[in-house]
PDB file of N, CA, C, O and CB in Angstrom:
ATOM      1  N   MET A   1     138.059 -63.050 -62.525  1.00  0.00           N
ATOM      2  CA  MET A   1     137.940 -63.651 -61.214  1.00  0.00           C
ATOM      3  C   MET A   1     139.311 -64.189 -60.816  1.00  0.00           C
ATOM      4  O   MET A   1     139.944 -64.905 -61.593  1.00  0.00           O
ATOM      5  CB  MET A   1     136.859 -64.775 -61.201  1.00  0.00           C
ATOM      6  N   ASP A   2     139.768 -63.856 -59.625  1.00  0.00           N
ATOM      7  CA  ASP A   2     141.044 -64.338 -59.107  1.00  0.00           C
ATOM      8  C   ASP A   2     140.880 -65.786 -58.669  1.00  0.00           C
ATOM      9  O   ASP A   2     140.028 -66.086 -57.832  1.00  0.00           O
ATOM     10  CB  ASP A   2     141.544 -63.454 -57.927  1.00  0.00           C
ATOM     11  N   ARG A   3     141.678 -66.678 -59.220  1.00  0.00           N
ATOM     12  CA  ARG A   3     141.535 -68.108 -58.931  1.00  0.00           C
ATOM     13  C   ARG A   3     142.547 -68.610 -57.919  1.00  0.00           C
ATOM     14  O   ARG A   3     142.601 -69.808 -57.644  1.00  0.00           O
ATOM     15  CB  ARG A   3     141.666 -68.905 -60.199  1.00  0.00           C
ATOM     16  N   ARG A   4     143.352 -67.715 -57.358  1.00  0.00           N
ATOM     17  CA  ARG A   4     144.297 -68.136 -56.327  1.00  0.00           C
ATOM     18  C   ARG A   4     143.547 -68.329 -55.018  1.00  0.00           C
ATOM     19  O   ARG A   4     142.656 -67.550 -54.682  1.00  0.00           O
ATOM     20  CB  ARG A   4     145.444 -67.099 -56.158  1.00  0.00           C
ATOM     21  N   THR A   5     143.913 -69.367 -54.288  1.00  0.00           N
ATOM     22  CA  THR A   5     143.287 -69.621 -52.992  1.00  0.00           C
ATOM     23  C   THR A   5     143.748 -68.549 -52.018  1.00  0.00           C
ATOM     24  O   THR A   5     144.952 -68.369 -51.836  1.00  0.00           O
ATOM     25  CB  THR A   5     143.635 -71.049 -52.459  1.00  0.00           C
ATOM     26  N   PRO A   6     142.820 -67.829 -51.384  1.00  0.00           N
ATOM     27  CA  PRO A   6     143.198 -66.795 -50.423  1.00  0.00           C
ATOM     28  C   PRO A   6     143.973 -67.388 -49.247  1.00  0.00           C
ATOM     29  O   PRO A   6     143.767 -68.544 -48.874  1.00  0.00           O
ATOM     30  CB  PRO A   6     141.953 -66.060 -49.916  1.00  0.00           C
ATOM     31  N   ALA A   7     144.855 -66.593 -48.675  1.00  0.00           N
ATOM     32  CA  ALA A   7     145.630 -67.035 -47.512  1.00  0.00           C
ATOM     33  C   ALA A   7     144.685 -67.461 -46.397  1.00  0.00           C
ATOM     34  O   ALA A   7     143.715 -66.766 -46.097  1.00  0.00           O
ATOM     35  CB  ALA A   7     146.578 -65.912 -47.019  1.00  0.00           C
ATOM     36  N   GLY A   8     144.968 -68.591 -45.794  1.00  0.00           N
ATOM     37  CA  GLY A   8     144.158 -69.090 -44.685  1.00  0.00           C
ATOM     38  C   GLY A   8     142.916 -69.848 -45.105  1.00  0.00           C
ATOM     39  O   GLY A   8     142.182 -70.348 -44.253  1.00  0.00           O
ATOM     40  N   ALA A   9     142.663 -69.944 -46.412  1.00  0.00           N
ATOM     41  CA  ALA A   9     141.459 -70.633 -46.895  1.00  0.00           C
ATOM     42  C   ALA A   9     141.744 -72.117 -47.111  1.00  0.00           C
ATOM     43  O   ALA A   9     142.886 -72.514 -47.343  1.00  0.00           O
ATOM     44  CB  ALA A   9     140.951 -69.990 -48.208  1.00  0.00           C
ATOM     45  N   LEU A  10     140.708 -72.919 -47.033  1.00  0.00           N
ATOM     46  CA  LEU A  10     140.817 -74.338 -47.343  1.00  0.00           C
ATOM     47  C   LEU A  10     140.728 -74.508 -48.855  1.00  0.00           C
ATOM     48  O   LEU A  10     139.757 -74.075 -49.474  1.00  0.00           O
ATOM     49  CB  LEU A  10     139.706 -75.165 -46.618  1.00  0.00           C
ATOM     50  N   GLN A  11     141.733 -75.132 -49.445  1.00  0.00           N
ATOM     51  CA  GLN A  11     141.798 -75.254 -50.901  1.00  0.00           C
ATOM     52  C   GLN A  11     140.588 -75.982 -51.482  1.00  0.00           C
ATOM     53  O   GLN A  11     140.055 -75.563 -52.509  1.00  0.00           O
ATOM     54  CB  GLN A  11     143.065 -75.978 -51.301  1.00  0.00           C
ATOM     55  N   THR A  12     140.150 -77.057 -50.845  1.00  0.00           N
ATOM     56  CA  THR A  12     139.024 -77.820 -51.385  1.00  0.00           C
ATOM     57  C   THR A  12     137.740 -77.002 -51.364  1.00  0.00           C
ATOM     58  O   THR A  12     136.971 -77.028 -52.325  1.00  0.00           O
ATOM     59  CB  THR A  12     138.830 -79.114 -50.596  1.00  0.00           C
ATOM     60  N   VAL A  13     137.506 -76.281 -50.284  1.00  0.00           N
ATOM     61  CA  VAL A  13     136.312 -75.434 -50.194  1.00  0.00           C
ATOM     62  C   VAL A  13     136.397 -74.328 -51.237  1.00  0.00           C
ATOM     63  O   VAL A  13     135.408 -74.022 -51.904  1.00  0.00           O
ATOM     64  CB  VAL A  13     136.160 -74.830 -48.767  1.00  0.00           C
ATOM     65  N   ASP A  14     137.556 -73.737 -51.377  1.00  0.00           N
ATOM     66  CA  ASP A  14     137.746 -72.676 -52.356  1.00  0.00           C
ATOM     67  C   ASP A  14     137.484 -73.193 -53.774  1.00  0.00           C
ATOM     68  O   ASP A  14     136.837 -72.518 -54.575  1.00  0.00           O
ATOM     69  CB  ASP A  14     139.167 -72.100 -52.250  1.00  0.00           C
ATOM     70  N   ARG A  15     137.982 -74.375 -54.074  1.00  0.00           N
ATOM     71  CA  ARG A  15     137.754 -74.959 -55.397  1.00  0.00           C
ATOM     72  C   ARG A  15     136.266 -75.232 -55.636  1.00  0.00           C
ATOM     73  O   ARG A  15     135.752 -74.972 -56.724  1.00  0.00           O
ATOM     74  CB  ARG A  15     138.557 -76.259 -55.550  1.00  0.00           C
ATOM     75  N   ALA A  16     135.588 -75.749 -54.631  1.00  0.00           N
ATOM     76  CA  ALA A  16     134.150 -76.022 -54.773  1.00  0.00           C
ATOM     77  C   ALA A  16     133.386 -74.733 -55.059  1.00  0.00           C
ATOM     78  O   ALA A  16     132.476 -74.719 -55.888  1.00  0.00           O
ATOM     79  CB  ALA A  16     133.594 -76.699 -53.498  1.00  0.00           C
ATOM     80  N   LEU A  17     133.751 -73.665 -54.381  1.00  0.00           N
ATOM     81  CA  LEU A  17     133.078 -72.386 -54.608  1.00  0.00           C
ATOM     82  C   LEU A  17     133.383 -71.842 -56.004  1.00  0.00           C
ATOM     83  O   LEU A  17     132.501 -71.279 -56.652  1.00  0.00           O
ATOM     84  CB  LEU A  17     133.499 -71.366 -53.542  1.00  0.00           C
ATOM     85  N   LEU A  18     134.613 -72.003 -56.470  1.00  0.00           N
ATOM     86  CA  LEU A  18     134.946 -71.582 -57.834  1.00  0.00           C
ATOM     87  C   LEU A  18     134.090 -72.316 -58.859  1.00  0.00           C
ATOM     88  O   LEU A  18     133.622 -71.719 -59.829  1.00  0.00           O
ATOM     89  CB  LEU A  18     136.433 -71.826 -58.123  1.00  0.00           C
ATOM     90  N   VAL A  19     133.887 -73.611 -58.639  1.00  0.00           N
ATOM     91  CA  VAL A  19     133.045 -74.397 -59.549  1.00  0.00           C
ATOM     92  C   VAL A  19     131.626 -73.848 -59.556  1.00  0.00           C
ATOM     93  O   VAL A  19     131.049 -73.629 -60.621  1.00  0.00           O
ATOM     94  CB  VAL A  19     133.040 -75.890 -59.143  1.00  0.00           C
ATOM     95  N   LEU A  20     131.064 -73.625 -58.381  1.00  0.00           N
ATOM     96  CA  LEU A  20     129.689 -73.118 -58.314  1.00  0.00           C
ATOM     97  C   LEU A  20     129.562 -71.756 -58.986  1.00  0.00           C
ATOM     98  O   LEU A  20     128.569 -71.482 -59.660  1.00  0.00           O
ATOM     99  CB  LEU A  20     129.228 -73.023 -56.858  1.00  0.00           C
ATOM    100  N   LEU A  21     130.559 -70.910 -58.804  1.00  0.00           N
ATOM    101  CA  LEU A  21     130.518 -69.580 -59.414  1.00  0.00           C
ATOM    102  C   LEU A  21     130.671 -69.631 -60.939  1.00  0.00           C
ATOM    103  O   LEU A  21     130.321 -68.671 -61.626  1.00  0.00           O
ATOM    104  CB  LEU A  21     131.612 -68.707 -58.818  1.00  0.00           C
ATOM    105  N   ALA A  22     131.188 -70.736 -61.468  1.00  0.00           N
ATOM    106  CA  ALA A  22     131.374 -70.862 -62.917  1.00  0.00           C
ATOM    107  C   ALA A  22     130.055 -71.064 -63.666  1.00  0.00           C
ATOM    108  O   ALA A  22     129.968 -70.792 -64.863  1.00  0.00           O
ATOM    109  CB  ALA A  22     132.308 -72.019 -63.217  1.00  0.00           C
ATOM    110  N   PHE A  23     129.038 -71.539 -62.959  1.00  0.00           N
ATOM    111  CA  PHE A  23     127.743 -71.772 -63.605  1.00  0.00           C
ATOM    112  C   PHE A  23     127.022 -70.435 -63.754  1.00  0.00           C
ATOM    113  O   PHE A  23     126.714 -69.768 -62.766  1.00  0.00           O
ATOM    114  CB  PHE A  23     126.873 -72.788 -62.784  1.00  0.00           C
ATOM    115  N   GLU A  24     126.759 -70.054 -65.000  1.00  0.00           N
ATOM    116  CA  GLU A  24     126.115 -68.777 -65.299  1.00  0.00           C
ATOM    117  C   GLU A  24     124.972 -69.012 -66.273  1.00  0.00           C
ATOM    118  O   GLU A  24     124.832 -70.094 -66.843  1.00  0.00           O
ATOM    119  CB  GLU A  24     127.133 -67.759 -65.882  1.00  0.00           C
ATOM    120  N   ARG A  25     124.170 -67.995 -66.450  1.00  0.00           N
ATOM    121  CA  ARG A  25     123.073 -68.107 -67.422  1.00  0.00           C
ATOM    122  C   ARG A  25     123.605 -68.369 -68.824  1.00  0.00           C
ATOM    123  O   ARG A  25     122.985 -69.094 -69.601  1.00  0.00           O
ATOM    124  CB  ARG A  25     122.219 -66.832 -67.419  1.00  0.00           C
ATOM    125  N   THR A  26     124.744 -67.784 -69.146  1.00  0.00           N
ATOM    126  CA  THR A  26     125.320 -67.986 -70.471  1.00  0.00           C
ATOM    127  C   THR A  26     126.039 -69.325 -70.587  1.00  0.00           C
ATOM    128  O   THR A  26     126.319 -69.786 -71.694  1.00  0.00           O
ATOM    129  CB  THR A  26     126.279 -66.859 -70.797  1.00  0.00           C
ATOM    130  N   ARG A  27     126.337 -69.947 -69.461  1.00  0.00           N
ATOM    131  CA  ARG A  27     126.988 -71.268 -69.444  1.00  0.00           C
ATOM    132  C   ARG A  27     126.392 -72.074 -68.297  1.00  0.00           C
ATOM    133  O   ARG A  27     127.032 -72.236 -67.258  1.00  0.00           O
ATOM    134  CB  ARG A  27     128.555 -71.143 -69.291  1.00  0.00           C
ATOM    135  N   PRO A  28     125.167 -72.583 -68.474  1.00  0.00           N
ATOM    136  CA  PRO A  28     124.455 -73.231 -67.374  1.00  0.00           C
ATOM    137  C   PRO A  28     124.872 -74.664 -67.080  1.00  0.00           C
ATOM    138  O   PRO A  28     124.499 -75.210 -66.042  1.00  0.00           O
ATOM    139  CB  PRO A  28     123.017 -73.214 -67.660  1.00  0.00           C
ATOM    140  N   ASP A  29     125.645 -75.289 -67.983  1.00  0.00           N
ATOM    141  CA  ASP A  29     126.069 -76.660 -67.689  1.00  0.00           C
ATOM    142  C   ASP A  29     127.530 -76.869 -68.082  1.00  0.00           C
ATOM    143  O   ASP A  29     128.053 -76.228 -68.994  1.00  0.00           O
ATOM    144  CB  ASP A  29     125.171 -77.672 -68.424  1.00  0.00           C
ATOM    145  N   TRP A  30     128.163 -77.784 -67.362  1.00  0.00           N
ATOM    146  CA  TRP A  30     129.586 -78.064 -67.546  1.00  0.00           C
ATOM    147  C   TRP A  30     129.825 -79.563 -67.502  1.00  0.00           C
ATOM    148  O   TRP A  30     129.110 -80.293 -66.816  1.00  0.00           O
ATOM    149  CB  TRP A  30     130.433 -77.350 -66.469  1.00  0.00           C
ATOM    150  N   GLY A  31     130.827 -80.018 -68.232  1.00  0.00           N
ATOM    151  CA  GLY A  31     131.300 -81.389 -68.144  1.00  0.00           C
ATOM    152  C   GLY A  31     132.567 -81.450 -67.302  1.00  0.00           C
ATOM    153  O   GLY A  31     133.197 -80.425 -67.040  1.00  0.00           O
ATOM    154  N   VAL A  32     132.932 -82.636 -66.889  1.00  0.00           N
ATOM    155  CA  VAL A  32     134.115 -82.821 -66.039  1.00  0.00           C
ATOM    156  C   VAL A  32     135.377 -82.291 -66.719  1.00  0.00           C
ATOM    157  O   VAL A  32     136.148 -81.551 -66.108  1.00  0.00           O
ATOM    158  CB  VAL A  32     134.293 -84.305 -65.690  1.00  0.00           C
ATOM    159  N   THR A  33     135.585 -82.663 -67.964  1.00  0.00           N
ATOM    160  CA  THR A  33     136.794 -82.237 -68.673  1.00  0.00           C
ATOM    161  C   THR A  33     136.838 -80.724 -68.839  1.00  0.00           C
ATOM    162  O   THR A  33     137.906 -80.119 -68.747  1.00  0.00           O
ATOM    163  CB  THR A  33     136.872 -82.913 -70.041  1.00  0.00           C
ATOM    164  N   GLU A  34     135.686 -80.114 -69.083  1.00  0.00           N
ATOM    165  CA  GLU A  34     135.629 -78.650 -69.224  1.00  0.00           C
ATOM    166  C   GLU A  34     136.029 -77.956 -67.929  1.00  0.00           C
ATOM    167  O   GLU A  34     136.770 -76.974 -67.950  1.00  0.00           O
ATOM    168  CB  GLU A  34     134.220 -78.204 -69.640  1.00  0.00           C
ATOM    169  N   VAL A  35     135.539 -78.465 -66.805  1.00  0.00           N
ATOM    170  CA  VAL A  35     135.895 -77.877 -65.506  1.00  0.00           C
ATOM    171  C   VAL A  35     137.392 -78.044 -65.258  1.00  0.00           C
ATOM    172  O   VAL A  35     138.066 -77.099 -64.847  1.00  0.00           O
ATOM    173  CB  VAL A  35     135.076 -78.534 -64.354  1.00  0.00           C
ATOM    174  N   ALA A  36     137.908 -79.239 -65.506  1.00  0.00           N
ATOM    175  CA  ALA A  36     139.337 -79.493 -65.298  1.00  0.00           C
ATOM    176  C   ALA A  36     140.192 -78.555 -66.152  1.00  0.00           C
ATOM    177  O   ALA A  36     141.180 -77.996 -65.675  1.00  0.00           O
ATOM    178  CB  ALA A  36     139.674 -80.959 -65.625  1.00  0.00           C
ATOM    179  N   THR A  37     139.808 -78.390 -67.405  1.00  0.00           N
ATOM    180  CA  THR A  37     140.555 -77.519 -68.312  1.00  0.00           C
ATOM    181  C   THR A  37     140.452 -76.057 -67.893  1.00  0.00           C
ATOM    182  O   THR A  37     141.451 -75.338 -67.876  1.00  0.00           O
ATOM    183  CB  THR A  37     140.052 -77.687 -69.742  1.00  0.00           C
ATOM    184  N   GLU A  38     139.250 -75.624 -67.557  1.00  0.00           N
ATOM    185  CA  GLU A  38     139.018 -74.225 -67.172  1.00  0.00           C
ATOM    186  C   GLU A  38     139.870 -73.805 -65.982  1.00  0.00           C
ATOM    187  O   GLU A  38     140.395 -72.691 -65.949  1.00  0.00           O
ATOM    188  CB  GLU A  38     137.550 -74.010 -66.844  1.00  0.00           C
ATOM    189  N   PHE A  39     140.007 -74.697 -65.006  1.00  0.00           N
ATOM    190  CA  PHE A  39     140.709 -74.342 -63.778  1.00  0.00           C
ATOM    191  C   PHE A  39     142.122 -74.917 -63.684  1.00  0.00           C
ATOM    192  O   PHE A  39     142.834 -74.649 -62.716  1.00  0.00           O
ATOM    193  CB  PHE A  39     139.913 -74.801 -62.602  1.00  0.00           C
ATOM    194  N   GLY A  40     142.533 -75.704 -64.676  1.00  0.00           N
ATOM    195  CA  GLY A  40     143.875 -76.262 -64.657  1.00  0.00           C
ATOM    196  C   GLY A  40     144.062 -77.373 -63.638  1.00  0.00           C
ATOM    197  O   GLY A  40     145.151 -77.544 -63.092  1.00  0.00           O
ATOM    198  N   TRP A  41     143.000 -78.129 -63.383  1.00  0.00           N
ATOM    199  CA  TRP A  41     143.040 -79.221 -62.411  1.00  0.00           C
ATOM    200  C   TRP A  41     143.099 -80.557 -63.132  1.00  0.00           C
ATOM    201  O   TRP A  41     142.777 -80.657 -64.316  1.00  0.00           O
ATOM    202  CB  TRP A  41     141.817 -79.170 -61.476  1.00  0.00           C
ATOM    203  N   ASP A  42     143.518 -81.586 -62.395  1.00  0.00           N
ATOM    204  CA  ASP A  42     143.414 -82.947 -62.918  1.00  0.00           C
ATOM    205  C   ASP A  42     141.936 -83.286 -63.091  1.00  0.00           C
ATOM    206  O   ASP A  42     141.086 -82.802 -62.343  1.00  0.00           O
ATOM    207  CB  ASP A  42     144.121 -83.977 -61.969  1.00  0.00           C
ATOM    208  N   THR A  43     141.642 -84.114 -64.074  1.00  0.00           N
ATOM    209  CA  THR A  43     140.263 -84.531 -64.321  1.00  0.00           C
ATOM    210  C   THR A  43     139.667 -85.212 -63.094  1.00  0.00           C
ATOM    211  O   THR A  43     138.482 -85.047 -62.807  1.00  0.00           O
ATOM    212  CB  THR A  43     140.196 -85.471 -65.528  1.00  0.00           C
ATOM    213  N   SER A  44     140.480 -85.976 -62.369  1.00  0.00           N
ATOM    214  CA  SER A  44     139.977 -86.677 -61.180  1.00  0.00           C
ATOM    215  C   SER A  44     139.535 -85.698 -60.099  1.00  0.00           C
ATOM    216  O   SER A  44     138.559 -85.957 -59.395  1.00  0.00           O
ATOM    217  CB  SER A  44     141.050 -87.614 -60.621  1.00  0.00           C
ATOM    218  N   VAL A  45     140.235 -84.586 -59.960  1.00  0.00           N
ATOM    219  CA  VAL A  45     139.856 -83.558 -58.978  1.00  0.00           C
ATOM    220  C   VAL A  45     138.515 -82.952 -59.369  1.00  0.00           C
ATOM    221  O   VAL A  45     137.619 -82.820 -58.535  1.00  0.00           O
ATOM    222  CB  VAL A  45     140.946 -82.449 -58.878  1.00  0.00           C
ATOM    223  N   ALA A  46     138.381 -82.586 -60.640  1.00  0.00           N
ATOM    224  CA  ALA A  46     137.126 -82.000 -61.121  1.00  0.00           C
ATOM    225  C   ALA A  46     135.976 -82.977 -60.948  1.00  0.00           C
ATOM    226  O   ALA A  46     134.886 -82.583 -60.533  1.00  0.00           O
ATOM    227  CB  ALA A  46     137.251 -81.589 -62.595  1.00  0.00           C
ATOM    228  N   GLN A  47     136.204 -84.243 -61.260  1.00  0.00           N
ATOM    229  CA  GLN A  47     135.146 -85.252 -61.145  1.00  0.00           C
ATOM    230  C   GLN A  47     134.693 -85.408 -59.697  1.00  0.00           C
ATOM    231  O   GLN A  47     133.494 -85.475 -59.429  1.00  0.00           O
ATOM    232  CB  GLN A  47     135.631 -86.604 -61.692  1.00  0.00           C
ATOM    233  N   ARG A  48     135.634 -85.466 -58.769  1.00  0.00           N
ATOM    234  CA  ARG A  48     135.275 -85.622 -57.349  1.00  0.00           C
ATOM    235  C   ARG A  48     134.528 -84.402 -56.829  1.00  0.00           C
ATOM    236  O   ARG A  48     133.556 -84.542 -56.087  1.00  0.00           O
ATOM    237  CB  ARG A  48     136.532 -85.861 -56.501  1.00  0.00           C
ATOM    238  N   LEU A  49     134.970 -83.209 -57.211  1.00  0.00           N
ATOM    239  CA  LEU A  49     134.273 -81.998 -56.773  1.00  0.00           C
ATOM    240  C   LEU A  49     132.848 -81.951 -57.317  1.00  0.00           C
ATOM    241  O   LEU A  49     131.908 -81.676 -56.572  1.00  0.00           O
ATOM    242  CB  LEU A  49     135.043 -80.750 -57.217  1.00  0.00           C
ATOM    243  N   LEU A  50     132.687 -82.217 -58.603  1.00  0.00           N
ATOM    244  CA  LEU A  50     131.352 -82.196 -59.203  1.00  0.00           C
ATOM    245  C   LEU A  50     130.455 -83.264 -58.588  1.00  0.00           C
ATOM    246  O   LEU A  50     129.290 -82.999 -58.291  1.00  0.00           O
ATOM    247  CB  LEU A  50     131.444 -82.399 -60.717  1.00  0.00           C
ATOM    248  N   ALA A  51     130.986 -84.460 -58.398  1.00  0.00           N
ATOM    249  CA  ALA A  51     130.193 -85.542 -57.804  1.00  0.00           C
ATOM    250  C   ALA A  51     129.793 -85.215 -56.369  1.00  0.00           C
ATOM    251  O   ALA A  51     128.670 -85.508 -55.959  1.00  0.00           O
ATOM    252  CB  ALA A  51     130.976 -86.859 -57.840  1.00  0.00           C
ATOM    253  N   THR A  52     130.692 -84.615 -55.609  1.00  0.00           N
ATOM    254  CA  THR A  52     130.385 -84.238 -54.226  1.00  0.00           C
ATOM    255  C   THR A  52     129.305 -83.164 -54.185  1.00  0.00           C
ATOM    256  O   THR A  52     128.360 -83.257 -53.402  1.00  0.00           O
ATOM    257  CB  THR A  52     131.650 -83.742 -53.507  1.00  0.00           C
ATOM    258  N   LEU A  53     129.445 -82.145 -55.030  1.00  0.00           N
ATOM    259  CA  LEU A  53     128.439 -81.079 -55.073  1.00  0.00           C
ATOM    260  C   LEU A  53     127.090 -81.618 -55.534  1.00  0.00           C
ATOM    261  O   LEU A  53     126.049 -81.176 -55.048  1.00  0.00           O
ATOM    262  CB  LEU A  53     128.896 -79.945 -56.003  1.00  0.00           C
ATOM    263  N   ALA A  54     127.098 -82.563 -56.460  1.00  0.00           N
ATOM    264  CA  ALA A  54     125.847 -83.188 -56.906  1.00  0.00           C
ATOM    265  C   ALA A  54     125.253 -84.043 -55.795  1.00  0.00           C
ATOM    266  O   ALA A  54     124.036 -84.063 -55.612  1.00  0.00           O
ATOM    267  CB  ALA A  54     126.085 -84.044 -58.166  1.00  0.00           C
ATOM    268  N   GLY A  55     126.086 -84.737 -55.066  1.00  0.00           N
ATOM    269  CA  GLY A  55     125.610 -85.579 -53.972  1.00  0.00           C
ATOM    270  C   GLY A  55     124.917 -84.798 -52.873  1.00  0.00           C
ATOM    271  O   GLY A  55     124.047 -85.327 -52.182  1.00  0.00           O
ATOM    272  N   ARG A  56     125.300 -83.544 -52.712  1.00  0.00           N
ATOM    273  CA  ARG A  56     124.685 -82.671 -51.704  1.00  0.00           C
ATOM    274  C   ARG A  56     123.591 -81.779 -52.272  1.00  0.00           C
ATOM    275  O   ARG A  56     123.036 -80.947 -51.555  1.00  0.00           O
ATOM    276  CB  ARG A  56     125.741 -81.811 -51.062  1.00  0.00           C
ATOM    277  N   GLY A  57     123.276 -81.944 -53.556  1.00  0.00           N
ATOM    278  CA  GLY A  57     122.173 -81.202 -54.158  1.00  0.00           C
ATOM    279  C   GLY A  57     122.528 -79.839 -54.717  1.00  0.00           C
ATOM    280  O   GLY A  57     121.649 -79.126 -55.202  1.00  0.00           O
ATOM    281  N   PHE A  58     123.806 -79.456 -54.661  1.00  0.00           N
ATOM    282  CA  PHE A  58     124.201 -78.163 -55.208  1.00  0.00           C
ATOM    283  C   PHE A  58     124.260 -78.203 -56.732  1.00  0.00           C
ATOM    284  O   PHE A  58     124.077 -77.183 -57.396  1.00  0.00           O
ATOM    285  CB  PHE A  58     125.556 -77.738 -54.640  1.00  0.00           C
ATOM    286  N   LEU A  59     124.516 -79.388 -57.277  1.00  0.00           N
ATOM    287  CA  LEU A  59     124.513 -79.600 -58.718  1.00  0.00           C
ATOM    288  C   LEU A  59     123.632 -80.796 -59.037  1.00  0.00           C
ATOM    289  O   LEU A  59     123.342 -81.621 -58.170  1.00  0.00           O
ATOM    290  CB  LEU A  59     125.953 -79.814 -59.256  1.00  0.00           C
ATOM    291  N   VAL A  60     123.209 -80.879 -60.293  1.00  0.00           N
ATOM    292  CA  VAL A  60     122.444 -82.023 -60.788  1.00  0.00           C
ATOM    293  C   VAL A  60     123.208 -82.568 -61.987  1.00  0.00           C
ATOM    294  O   VAL A  60     123.645 -81.812 -62.854  1.00  0.00           O
ATOM    295  CB  VAL A  60     120.955 -81.623 -61.175  1.00  0.00           C
ATOM    296  N   SER A  61     123.364 -83.878 -62.024  1.00  0.00           N
ATOM    297  CA  SER A  61     124.058 -84.535 -63.120  1.00  0.00           C
ATOM    298  C   SER A  61     123.044 -85.107 -64.104  1.00  0.00           C
ATOM    299  O   SER A  61     122.056 -85.722 -63.704  1.00  0.00           O
ATOM    300  CB  SER A  61     124.989 -85.644 -62.591  1.00  0.00           C
ATOM    301  N   ASP A  62     123.296 -84.900 -65.388  1.00  0.00           N
ATOM    302  CA  ASP A  62     122.467 -85.493 -66.436  1.00  0.00           C
ATOM    303  C   ASP A  62     123.218 -86.707 -66.974  1.00  0.00           C
ATOM    304  O   ASP A  62     124.210 -86.545 -67.685  1.00  0.00           O
ATOM    305  CB  ASP A  62     122.144 -84.455 -67.586  1.00  0.00           C
ATOM    306  N   PRO A  63     122.765 -87.924 -66.649  1.00  0.00           N
ATOM    307  CA  PRO A  63     123.485 -89.123 -67.083  1.00  0.00           C
ATOM    308  C   PRO A  63     123.582 -89.269 -68.603  1.00  0.00           C
ATOM    309  O   PRO A  63     124.534 -89.864 -69.108  1.00  0.00           O
ATOM    310  CB  PRO A  63     122.816 -90.339 -66.514  1.00  0.00           C
ATOM    311  N   ALA A  64     122.615 -88.737 -69.324  1.00  0.00           N
ATOM    312  CA  ALA A  64     122.617 -88.856 -70.785  1.00  0.00           C
ATOM    313  C   ALA A  64     123.731 -88.017 -71.417  1.00  0.00           C
ATOM    314  O   ALA A  64     124.374 -88.450 -72.373  1.00  0.00           O
ATOM    315  CB  ALA A  64     121.257 -88.429 -71.351  1.00  0.00           C
ATOM    316  N   THR A  65     123.954 -86.819 -70.879  1.00  0.00           N
ATOM    317  CA  THR A  65     124.960 -85.920 -71.450  1.00  0.00           C
ATOM    318  C   THR A  65     126.253 -85.895 -70.646  1.00  0.00           C
ATOM    319  O   THR A  65     127.274 -85.397 -71.120  1.00  0.00           O
ATOM    320  CB  THR A  65     124.402 -84.522 -71.546  1.00  0.00           C
ATOM    321  N   ARG A  66     126.208 -86.437 -69.422  1.00  0.00           N
ATOM    322  CA  ARG A  66     127.348 -86.432 -68.501  1.00  0.00           C
ATOM    323  C   ARG A  66     127.794 -85.010 -68.186  1.00  0.00           C
ATOM    324  O   ARG A  66     128.986 -84.726 -68.064  1.00  0.00           O
ATOM    325  CB  ARG A  66     128.516 -87.227 -69.092  1.00  0.00           C
ATOM    326  N   ARG A  67     126.802 -84.117 -68.056  1.00  0.00           N
ATOM    327  CA  ARG A  67     127.062 -82.714 -67.732  1.00  0.00           C
ATOM    328  C   ARG A  67     126.339 -82.366 -66.437  1.00  0.00           C
ATOM    329  O   ARG A  67     125.405 -83.053 -66.024  1.00  0.00           O
ATOM    330  CB  ARG A  67     126.606 -81.772 -68.892  1.00  0.00           C
ATOM    331  N   TYR A  68     126.785 -81.301 -65.815  1.00  0.00           N
ATOM    332  CA  TYR A  68     126.227 -80.861 -64.540  1.00  0.00           C
ATOM    333  C   TYR A  68     125.621 -79.480 -64.694  1.00  0.00           C
ATOM    334  O   TYR A  68     126.065 -78.679 -65.516  1.00  0.00           O
ATOM    335  CB  TYR A  68     127.302 -80.857 -63.440  1.00  0.00           C
ATOM    336  N   ARG A  69     124.597 -79.212 -63.890  1.00  0.00           N
ATOM    337  CA  ARG A  69     123.987 -77.878 -63.827  1.00  0.00           C
ATOM    338  C   ARG A  69     123.614 -77.609 -62.372  1.00  0.00           C
ATOM    339  O   ARG A  69     123.647 -78.517 -61.542  1.00  0.00           O
ATOM    340  CB  ARG A  69     122.721 -77.769 -64.773  1.00  0.00           C
ATOM    341  N   ILE A  70     123.261 -76.368 -62.066  1.00  0.00           N
ATOM    342  CA  ILE A  70     122.907 -75.984 -60.696  1.00  0.00           C
ATOM    343  C   ILE A  70     121.710 -76.799 -60.228  1.00  0.00           C
ATOM    344  O   ILE A  70     120.743 -76.987 -60.966  1.00  0.00           O
ATOM    345  CB  ILE A  70     122.597 -74.467 -60.607  1.00  0.00           C
ATOM    346  N   GLY A  71     121.789 -77.280 -58.992  1.00  0.00           N
ATOM    347  CA  GLY A  71     120.727 -78.092 -58.408  1.00  0.00           C
ATOM    348  C   GLY A  71     119.835 -77.301 -57.472  1.00  0.00           C
ATOM    349  O   GLY A  71     119.931 -76.075 -57.403  1.00  0.00           O
ATOM    350  N   PRO A  72     118.967 -77.998 -56.750  1.00  0.00           N
ATOM    351  CA  PRO A  72     117.969 -77.340 -55.908  1.00  0.00           C
ATOM    352  C   PRO A  72     118.491 -76.803 -54.576  1.00  0.00           C
ATOM    353  O   PRO A  72     117.832 -75.976 -53.946  1.00  0.00           O
ATOM    354  CB  PRO A  72     116.873 -78.287 -55.637  1.00  0.00           C
ATOM    355  N   ALA A  73     119.655 -77.258 -54.145  1.00  0.00           N
ATOM    356  CA  ALA A  73     120.151 -76.841 -52.816  1.00  0.00           C
ATOM    357  C   ALA A  73     120.517 -75.377 -52.770  1.00  0.00           C
ATOM    358  O   ALA A  73     120.947 -74.881 -51.728  1.00  0.00           O
ATOM    359  CB  ALA A  73     121.357 -77.667 -52.420  1.00  0.00           C
TER     360      ALA A  73
END
């Protein structure tokens, strides 16, 4: 998967879509540090993206494990 932001695209939207596409049947949940490492982002960027996607229902956060998975949206 090409991780470069396409010309004319909004970087934040592109990053959010990359995160959503990372969730697969073989890898259904992710932690903040794993996302940051996978994409080469600061941990704070990964945390804000995951929290925003969870806030809108695209992801669900498990407080016990501090991991995210695809939500109902």
